[in-house]
């Protein structure tokens, strides 16, 4: 397979579907991240640039880890919040359960924030290197928004920026990448 075909298939099929569609659906976003990782491996080979691959692996690993921590924190907090008051008969015990739920949620949120922040740094490097080799500026916007969104995740607005980075600019970048070689020569 030629480099042009590898760029077209990795960027168009795997990157677009994985990064654009599947990674935005909460129930199956891990599959999307794996497809993006496969796409980045193909793009790394096609452009003969190992930096893309070396940054994509921890970026995807941190994204998946962060999603697992977030889901675990949600389930843990809901379990404590619902079952705690049912297991007690007094206000003091219920308040203790609720404080425990808040403390557990706080620690999970901090762990999730740190993991997403590290992941955001690797996404910044991954997409930044992809801009360097492909010249597609959508990836530059995506990398900056991933990093900014990861940094601002603690106040909530970051999640919107990450969705815009992954959901809009990365999709547009992968689409442009797949169409880069459509011109008949």
XYZ file of N, CA, C and O in Angstrom, residues 5-183:
716
model
N -2.231 6.042 -0.054
C -3.378 5.200 0.298
C -3.449 4.980 1.805
O -4.531 4.940 2.378
N -2.302 4.844 2.451
C -2.266 4.657 3.900
C -2.779 5.900 4.611
O -3.565 5.810 5.556
N -2.384 7.073 4.152
C -2.870 8.323 4.735
C -4.373 8.428 4.530
O -5.121 8.767 5.447
N -4.832 8.112 3.333
C -6.255 8.212 3.017
C -7.079 7.248 3.874
O -8.105 7.633 4.429
N -6.640 6.005 4.009
C -7.425 5.042 4.781
C -7.331 5.308 6.278
O -8.332 5.242 6.993
N -6.135 5.614 6.775
C -5.982 5.868 8.206
C -6.706 7.147 8.605
O -7.425 7.183 9.600
N -6.501 8.193 7.837
C -7.135 9.464 8.164
C -8.619 9.473 7.900
O -9.400 9.970 8.699
N -9.014 8.904 6.767
C -10.413 8.981 6.371
C -11.312 8.022 7.098
O -12.300 8.424 7.699
N -10.953 6.765 7.080
C -11.847 5.764 7.660
C -11.664 5.682 9.168
O -12.586 5.935 9.930
N -10.462 5.330 9.600
C -10.234 5.100 11.021
C -10.312 6.381 11.842
O -10.966 6.431 12.881
N -9.628 7.416 11.404
C -9.626 8.672 12.148
C -10.981 9.341 12.178
O -11.437 9.789 13.222
N -11.624 9.405 11.030
C -12.928 10.061 10.946
C -13.981 9.314 11.754
O -14.675 9.895 12.572
N -14.078 8.015 11.544
C -15.091 7.221 12.259
C -14.753 7.128 13.739
O -15.599 7.352 14.599
N -13.498 6.802 14.039
C -13.109 6.636 15.437
C -13.089 7.935 16.201
O -13.697 8.069 17.261
N -12.369 8.908 15.679
C -12.226 10.177 16.370
C -13.455 11.042 16.298
O -13.757 11.791 17.219
N -14.162 10.954 15.207
C -15.283 11.842 15.023
C -16.598 11.321 15.536
O -17.337 12.027 16.188
N -16.862 10.078 15.274
C -18.186 9.558 15.585
C -18.177 8.764 16.886
O -18.858 9.113 17.848
N -17.375 7.728 16.935
C -17.443 6.796 18.054
C -16.899 7.355 19.365
O -17.398 7.008 20.427
N -15.885 8.208 19.302
C -15.322 8.722 20.553
C -16.245 9.734 21.236
O -16.025 10.073 22.395
N -17.273 10.177 20.558
C -18.216 11.129 21.161
C -19.436 10.466 21.785
O -20.209 11.123 22.466
N -19.603 9.168 21.563
C -20.743 8.441 22.123
C -20.274 7.780 23.416
O -19.414 6.897 23.376
N -20.806 8.204 24.557
C -20.269 7.739 25.835
C -20.220 6.217 26.023
O -19.295 5.708 26.615
N -21.168 5.490 25.533
C -21.198 4.052 25.768
C -20.139 3.293 24.970
O -19.744 2.205 25.348
N -19.690 3.854 23.857
C -18.741 3.143 23.002
C -17.514 3.984 22.653
O -16.801 3.682 21.708
N -17.234 5.009 23.446
C -16.128 5.896 23.092
C -14.762 5.229 23.179
O -13.826 5.661 22.517
N -14.636 4.173 23.965
C -13.355 3.471 24.029
C -13.014 2.869 22.668
O -11.863 2.902 22.232
N -14.017 2.360 21.972
C -13.797 1.822 20.627
C -13.308 2.929 19.697
O -12.398 2.735 18.885
N -13.892 4.106 19.825
C -13.462 5.248 19.018
C -12.012 5.623 19.286
O -11.256 5.891 18.359
N -11.624 5.623 20.552
C -10.237 5.940 20.886
C -9.268 4.898 20.329
O -8.176 5.234 19.872
N -9.664 3.631 20.359
C -8.813 2.577 19.797
C -8.666 2.770 18.285
O -7.570 2.624 17.727
N -9.746 3.137 17.607
C -9.660 3.392 16.166
C -8.772 4.595 15.861
O -8.019 4.591 14.879
N -8.844 5.621 16.703
C -7.956 6.777 16.519
C -6.506 6.346 16.710
O -5.616 6.772 15.962
N -6.258 5.486 17.687
C -4.902 4.995 17.910
C -4.387 4.230 16.693
O -3.243 4.422 16.266
N -5.231 3.388 16.122
C -4.846 2.652 14.912
C -4.592 3.628 13.760
O -3.642 3.472 12.990
N -5.432 4.647 13.652
C -5.239 5.661 12.606
C -3.916 6.392 12.800
O -3.176 6.621 11.832
N -3.603 6.737 14.037
C -2.348 7.434 14.304
C -1.145 6.548 13.994
O -0.116 7.039 13.540
N -1.285 5.241 14.219
C -0.192 4.327 13.862
C 0.018 4.329 12.346
O 1.140 4.379 11.864
N -1.086 4.275 11.609
C -0.986 4.313 10.151
C -0.417 5.626 9.652
O 0.431 5.645 8.746
N -0.842 6.727 10.238
C -0.327 8.035 9.825
C 1.136 8.187 10.201
O 1.920 8.778 9.452
N 1.516 7.646 11.345
C 2.914 7.679 11.763
C 3.796 6.938 10.760
O 4.884 7.399 10.409
N 3.311 5.810 10.289
C 4.063 5.037 9.285
C 4.068 5.744 7.928
O 5.089 5.791 7.246
N 2.914 6.260 7.540
C 2.808 6.904 6.226
C 3.701 8.133 6.128
O 4.321 8.373 5.093
N 3.766 8.906 7.201
C 4.590 10.113 7.192
C 6.014 9.847 7.697
O 6.806 10.774 7.794
N 6.284 8.592 8.046
C 7.594 8.198 8.565
C 7.991 9.093 9.737
O 9.098 9.634 9.788
N 7.047 9.265 10.668
C 7.241 10.139 11.818
C 6.770 9.397 13.066
O 5.576 9.320 13.339
N 7.715 8.886 13.825
C 7.395 8.094 15.013
C 6.873 8.944 16.171
O 6.295 8.420 17.113
N 7.062 10.254 16.123
C 6.609 11.138 17.197
C 5.077 11.093 17.318
O 4.542 11.144 18.428
N 4.387 10.988 16.210
C 2.924 10.902 16.229
C 2.507 9.693 17.056
O 1.665 9.798 17.953
N 3.093 8.544 16.770
C 2.738 7.302 17.462
C 3.127 7.359 18.939
O 2.345 6.966 19.809
N 4.320 7.851 19.239
C 4.787 7.890 20.632
C 3.932 8.807 21.502
O 3.845 8.594 22.708
N 3.321 9.817 20.930
C 2.436 10.697 21.703
C 0.989 10.212 21.686
O 0.240 10.483 22.619
N 0.601 9.507 20.636
C -0.783 9.034 20.536
C -1.081 7.928 21.546
O -2.187 7.871 22.097
N -0.109 7.067 21.800
C -0.338 5.954 22.729
C -0.696 6.464 24.129
O -1.744 6.088 24.677
N 0.122 7.341 24.746
C -0.288 7.825 26.068
C -1.522 8.721 26.019
O -2.295 8.758 26.989
N -1.737 9.433 24.918
C -2.942 10.273 24.818
C -4.198 9.415 24.882
O -5.134 9.710 25.632
N -4.209 8.341 24.110
C -5.368 7.442 24.113
C -5.476 6.717 25.442
O -6.571 6.587 26.008
N -4.342 6.269 25.983
C -4.367 5.571 27.278
C -4.911 6.472 28.376
O -5.729 6.031 29.200
N -4.498 7.725 28.392
C -4.993 8.661 29.411
C -6.475 8.978 29.201
O -7.224 9.123 30.169
N -6.901 9.086 27.958
C -8.320 9.352 27.686
C -9.188 8.194 28.159
O -10.225 8.402 28.793
N -8.765 6.976 27.868
C -9.535 5.806 28.293
C -9.512 5.686 29.815
O -10.556 5.442 30.437
N -8.347 5.889 30.427
C -8.249 5.830 31.887
C -9.135 6.890 32.531
O -9.828 6.621 33.517
N -9.112 8.090 31.992
C -9.960 9.157 32.520
C -11.437 8.830 32.422
O -12.211 9.098 33.353
N -11.840 8.228 31.307
C -13.246 7.843 31.153
C -13.626 6.745 32.150
O -14.724 6.761 32.717
N -12.730 5.804 32.386
C -12.998 4.746 33.361
C -13.108 5.332 34.763
O -14.023 4.979 35.518
N -12.205 6.235 35.127
C -12.268 6.880 36.444
C -13.562 7.667 36.582
O -14.227 7.629 37.615
N -13.939 8.397 35.540
C -15.178 9.184 35.587
C -16.396 8.286 35.777
O -17.269 8.589 36.599
N -16.455 7.190 35.044
C -17.583 6.271 35.194
C -17.588 5.618 36.568
O -18.643 5.469 37.187
N -16.424 5.215 37.063
C -16.334 4.613 38.382
C -16.742 5.607 39.463
O -17.458 5.258 40.405
N -16.296 6.847 39.338
C -16.648 7.878 40.313
C -18.151 8.114 40.337
O -18.753 8.259 41.409
N -18.760 8.152 39.174
C -20.208 8.361 39.099
C -20.957 7.221 39.780
O -21.840 7.449 40.600
N -20.580 5.986 39.455
C -21.259 4.824 40.040
C -21.033 4.786 41.546
O -21.966 4.540 42.317
N -19.805 5.046 41.988
C -19.483 5.034 43.414
C -20.267 6.108 44.162
O -20.857 5.840 45.210
N -20.288 7.310 43.640
C -21.005 8.402 44.303
C -22.501 8.123 44.360
O -23.147 8.358 45.387
N -23.059 7.612 43.280
C -24.492 7.311 43.272
C -24.825 6.164 44.233
O -25.853 6.203 44.915
N -23.969 5.170 44.300
C -24.200 4.050 45.208
C -24.179 4.516 46.654
O -25.075 4.173 47.439
N -23.183 5.299 47.015
C -23.091 5.799 48.385
C -24.259 6.733 48.693
O -24.854 6.662 49.765
N -24.600 7.586 47.747
C -25.681 8.545 47.977
C -27.038 7.860 48.118
O -27.887 8.316 48.880
N -27.245 6.774 47.384
C -28.556 6.099 47.440
C -28.613 5.073 48.558
O -29.561 5.038 49.340
N -27.595 4.234 48.652
C -27.629 3.155 49.634
C -27.282 3.614 51.042
O -27.733 3.013 52.016
N -26.476 4.655 51.159
C -26.091 5.154 52.484
C -27.279 5.518 53.355
O -27.431 4.987 54.459
N -28.147 6.393 52.917
C -29.311 6.753 53.742
C -30.263 5.575 53.990
O -30.909 5.518 55.034
N -30.322 4.640 53.060
C -31.196 3.485 53.266
C -30.678 2.560 54.360
O -31.455 1.853 55.009
N -29.362 2.552 54.558
C -28.764 1.654 55.544
C -28.780 2.232 56.952
O -28.443 1.539 57.902
N -29.148 3.475 57.101
C -29.117 4.109 58.425
C -30.507 4.575 58.819
O -31.401 4.737 57.991
N -30.641 4.805 60.105
C -31.930 5.289 60.616
C -31.817 6.665 61.246
O -32.801 7.183 61.756
N -30.648 7.241 61.233
C -30.491 8.524 61.906
C -29.929 9.575 60.952
O -29.268 9.251 59.961
N -30.203 10.816 61.279
C -29.729 11.932 60.468
C -28.206 12.020 60.497
O -27.572 12.292 59.489
N -27.595 11.790 61.663
C -26.151 11.885 61.791
C -25.452 10.853 60.897
O -24.472 11.145 60.222
N -25.969 9.631 60.881
C -25.366 8.592 60.054
C -25.551 8.907 58.566
O -24.638 8.703 57.760
N -26.713 9.437 58.211
C -26.961 9.810 56.816
C -26.023 10.933 56.394
O -25.468 10.904 55.299
N -25.834 11.916 57.275
C -24.913 13.013 56.973
C -23.489 12.495 56.808
O -22.747 12.960 55.931
N -23.103 11.545 57.619
C -21.769 10.951 57.497
C -21.616 10.249 56.154
O -20.582 10.375 55.493
N -22.634 9.510 55.743
C -22.595 8.841 54.430
C -22.475 9.864 53.306
O -21.733 9.672 52.352
N -23.216 10.944 53.421
C -23.181 11.969 52.373
C -21.819 12.660 52.324
O -21.292 12.927 51.241
N -21.222 12.927 53.488
C -19.882 13.521 53.504
C -18.854 12.550 52.916
O -17.939 12.968 52.202
N -19.026 11.280 53.193
C -18.132 10.279 52.608
C -18.279 10.250 51.085
O -17.294 10.115 50.357
N -19.520 10.364 50.618
C -19.756 10.383 49.169
C -19.115 11.606 48.534
O -18.499 11.516 47.466
N -19.230 12.746 49.178
C -18.638 13.977 48.661
C -17.110 13.876 48.651
O -16.456 14.240 47.669
N -16.528 13.338 49.708
C -15.077 13.191 49.780
C -14.573 12.215 48.709
O -13.566 12.483 48.038
N -15.281 11.101 48.534
C -14.881 10.124 47.511
C -14.990 10.739 46.120
O -14.087 10.569 45.288
N -16.076 11.457 45.889
C -16.257 12.096 44.586
C -15.154 13.120 44.337
O -14.632 13.215 43.223
N -14.776 13.870 45.373
C -13.723 14.868 45.215
C -12.409 14.216 44.811
O -11.728 14.703 43.904
N -12.032 13.130 45.465
C -10.779 12.442 45.133
C -10.829 11.863 43.729
O -9.834 11.909 42.994
N -11.964 11.298 43.335
C -12.078 10.765 41.980
C -12.017 11.880 40.940
O -11.397 11.719 39.884
N -12.641 12.995 41.253
C -12.610 14.129 40.327
C -11.184 14.649 40.173
O -10.740 14.955 39.062
N -10.446 14.734 41.260
C -9.055 15.195 41.174
C -8.197 14.209 40.376
O -7.371 14.625 39.558
N -8.393 12.917 40.606
C -7.637 11.909 39.843
C -7.986 12.000 38.362
O -7.107 11.956 37.500
N -9.281 12.142 38.070
C -9.727 12.252 36.685
C -9.135 13.507 36.036
O -8.665 13.473 34.904
N -9.110 14.610 36.759
C -8.567 15.858 36.237
C -7.089 15.712 35.887
O -6.649 16.125 34.803
N -6.326 15.103 36.781
C -4.898 14.923 36.536
C -4.671 14.033 35.317
O -3.832 14.330 34.458
N -5.424 12.941 35.221
C -5.281 12.028 34.083
C -5.652 12.729 32.783
O -4.929 12.630 31.783
N -6.761 13.467 32.778
C -7.159 14.179 31.564
C -6.175 15.308 31.215
O -5.952 15.593 30.044
N -5.595 15.936 32.218
C -4.617 16.991 31.967
C -3.365 16.420 31.287
O -2.869 16.985 30.307
N -2.889 15.301 31.780
C -1.735 14.641 31.150
C -2.114 14.185 29.736
O -1.351 14.367 28.788
N -3.315 13.613 29.599
C -3.783 13.202 28.275
C -3.894 14.376 27.317
O -3.541 14.275 26.137
N -4.362 15.513 27.814
C -4.474 16.713 26.983
C -3.128 17.185 26.465
O -3.004 17.633 25.322
N -2.096 17.053 27.297
C -0.749 17.412 26.867
C -0.285 16.498 25.733
O 0.291 16.962 24.743
N -0.579 15.216 25.850
C -0.189 14.286 24.782
C -1.018 14.497 23.512
O -0.508 14.344 22.406
N -2.302 14.854 23.654
C -3.103 15.173 22.457
C -2.554 16.422 21.783
O -2.511 16.509 20.556
N -2.130 17.400 22.578
C -1.514 18.607 22.033
C -0.297 18.251 21.181
O -0.144 18.734 20.060
N 0.541 17.374 21.696
C 1.742 16.960 20.966
C 1.399 16.110 19.740
O 2.013 16.264 18.685
N 0.433 15.203 19.899
C 0.060 14.314 18.792
C -0.477 15.107 17.608
O 0.006 14.979 16.478
N -1.501 15.916 17.865
C -2.092 16.683 16.778
C -1.150 17.778 16.281
O -1.171 18.139 15.106
N -0.321 18.315 17.170
C 0.664 19.299 16.743
C 1.655 18.715 15.751
O 2.008 19.352 14.759
N 2.092 17.496 15.998
C 3.004 16.834 15.071
C 2.291 16.487 13.769
O 2.879 16.555 12.687
N 1.024 16.144 13.859
C 0.246 15.850 12.656
C 0.090 17.088 11.782
O 0.111 16.995 10.552
N -0.022 18.244 12.412
C -0.060 19.504 11.652
C 1.271 19.714 10.927
O 1.295 20.095 9.760
N 2.344 19.430 11.617
C 3.675 19.627 11.036
C 3.867 18.791 9.779
O 4.387 19.281 8.776
N 3.431 17.529 9.815
C 3.683 16.651 8.673
C 2.617 16.757 7.585
O 2.909 16.543 6.416
N 1.383 17.098 7.969
C 0.307 17.124 6.971
C -0.021 18.530 6.484
O -0.535 18.692 5.383
N 0.235 19.533 7.309
C -0.096 20.903 6.938
C -1.566 21.255 7.129
O -1.999 22.339 6.756
N -2.339 20.375 7.746
C -3.772 20.610 7.936
C -3.986 21.352 9.247
O -3.708 20.832 10.328
N -4.488 22.571 9.153
C -4.608 23.448 10.316
C -5.745 23.075 11.267
O -5.760 23.538 12.407
N -6.679 22.257 10.828
C -7.726 21.807 11.743
C -7.129 21.061 12.930
O -7.632 21.144 14.043
N -6.052 20.336 12.688
C -5.400 19.614 13.770
C -4.739 20.577 14.762
O -4.655 20.281 15.947
N -4.282 21.725 14.297
C -3.701 22.731 15.196
C -4.778 23.260 16.139
O -4.553 23.392 17.351
N -5.944 23.544 15.604
C -7.051 24.009 16.446
C -7.483 22.925 17.420
O -7.765 23.193 18.587
N -7.552 21.701 16.907
C -7.951 20.584 17.750
C -6.966 20.396 18.895
O -7.376 20.196 20.042
N -5.669 20.470 18.610
C -4.666 20.260 19.662
C -4.759 21.339 20.736
O -4.693 21.040 21.924
N -4.936 22.570 20.325
C -5.029 23.666 21.302
C -6.293 23.553 22.144
O -6.280 23.788 23.350
N -7.402 23.184 21.503
C -8.649 23.051 22.253
C -8.635 21.839 23.186
O -9.210 21.889 24.274
N -7.977 20.755 22.767
C -7.825 19.610 23.672
C -7.062 20.026 24.924
O -7.449 19.705 26.045
N -5.970 20.727 24.733
C -5.153 21.137 25.871
C -5.906 22.126 26.758
O -5.955 21.974 27.974
N -6.492 23.133 26.158
C -7.240 24.125 26.923
C -8.437 23.479 27.620
O -8.719 23.762 28.785
N -9.132 22.597 26.902
C -10.271 21.895 27.502
C -9.854 21.019 28.662
O -10.542 20.967 29.687
N -8.727 20.353 28.534
C -8.228 19.524 29.636
C -7.880 20.377 30.844
O -8.165 20.007 31.981
N -7.272 21.532 30.606
C -6.903 22.423 31.704
C -8.134 23.019 32.380
O -8.153 23.217 33.584
N -9.168 23.291 31.596
C -10.380 23.909 32.149
C -11.455 22.897 32.534
O -12.558 23.281 32.903
N -11.125 21.637 32.466
C -12.090 20.586 32.809
C -12.553 20.713 34.248
O -13.701 20.393 34.565
N -11.711 21.208 35.109
C -12.030 21.315 36.526
C -13.194 22.276 36.781
O -13.915 22.120 37.747
N -13.408 23.236 35.890
C -14.523 24.158 36.087
C -15.707 23.849 35.172
O -16.664 24.596 35.131
N -15.621 22.756 34.448
C -16.761 22.302 33.653
C -16.778 22.731 32.205
O -17.224 21.987 31.350
N -16.302 23.906 31.904
C -16.335 24.400 30.537
C -15.363 23.626 29.650
O -15.517 23.587 28.440
N -14.392 22.972 30.259
C -13.404 22.215 29.508
C -13.998 21.070 28.719
O -13.532 20.743 27.628
N -15.036 20.447 29.264
C -15.672 19.327 28.563
C -16.241 19.783 27.219
O -16.155 19.058 26.228
N -16.778 20.984 27.188
C -17.315 21.523 25.935
C -16.186 21.752 24.934
O -16.317 21.422 23.757
N -15.062 22.283 25.412
C -13.920 22.515 24.520
C -13.348 21.206 23.995
O -12.967 21.125 22.822
N -13.298 20.172 24.836
C -12.801 18.869 24.386
C -13.742 18.283 23.340
O -13.305 17.709 22.342
N -15.051 18.447 23.541
C -16.010 17.966 22.541
C -15.862 18.708 21.223
O -15.948 18.113 20.149
N -15.626 20.013 21.296
C -15.414 20.779 20.066
C -14.116 20.344 19.395
O -14.062 20.163 18.177
N -13.069 20.122 20.203
C -11.776 19.703 19.647
C -11.888 18.351 18.968
O -11.424 18.156 17.844
N -12.489 17.393 19.656
C -12.605 16.054 19.093
C -13.744 15.926 18.120
O -13.647 15.226 17.120
N -14.827 16.606 18.430
C -16.024 16.444 17.636
C -16.085 17.282 16.386
O -16.763 16.924 15.443
N -15.379 18.378 16.356
C -15.469 19.244 15.188
C -14.124 19.314 14.453
O -14.018 18.867 13.318
N -13.124 19.847 15.132
C -11.869 20.097 14.437
C -11.114 18.828 14.072
O -10.514 18.746 13.000
N -11.118 17.834 14.946
C -10.443 16.576 14.590
C -11.167 15.900 13.426
O -10.531 15.379 12.510
N -12.498 15.933 13.446
C -13.274 15.346 12.339
C -12.941 16.057 11.033
O -12.693 15.417 10.005
N -12.940 17.388 11.077
C -12.620 18.147 9.871
C -11.194 17.872 9.402
O -10.937 17.779 8.196
N -10.275 17.737 10.352
C -8.899 17.427 9.985
C -8.760 16.061 9.336
O -8.099 15.911 8.309
N -9.410 15.051 9.919
C -9.345 13.714 9.324
C -10.042 13.680 7.973
O -9.596 13.005 7.054
N -11.119 14.422 7.852
C -11.815 14.473 6.554
C -10.925 15.117 5.493
O -10.814 14.634 4.377
N -10.303 16.228 5.841
C -9.393 16.912 4.912
C -8.216 16.002 4.571
O -7.768 15.946 3.433
N -7.734 15.266 5.556
C -6.613 14.356 5.335
C -6.989 13.255 4.353
O -6.206 12.901 3.484
N -8.202 12.747 4.457
C -8.630 11.681 3.544
C -8.867 12.212 2.137
O -8.732 11.476 1.169
N -9.201 13.474 2.001
C -9.471 14.069 0.680
C -8.224 14.702 0.061
O -8.281 15.153 -1.066
N -7.147 14.700 0.794
C -5.918 15.336 0.315
C -5.415 14.698 -0.973
O -4.832 15.361 -1.811
N -5.673 13.396 -1.144
C -5.163 12.694 -2.296
C -6.267 12.309 -3.271
O -6.090 11.421 -4.090
N -7.425 12.964 -3.182
C -8.516 12.657 -4.110
C -8.322 13.273 -5.496
O -8.983 12.892 -6.439
N -7.445 14.254 -5.617
C -7.241 14.947 -6.889
C -6.623 13.966 -7.890
O -5.632 13.317 -7.604
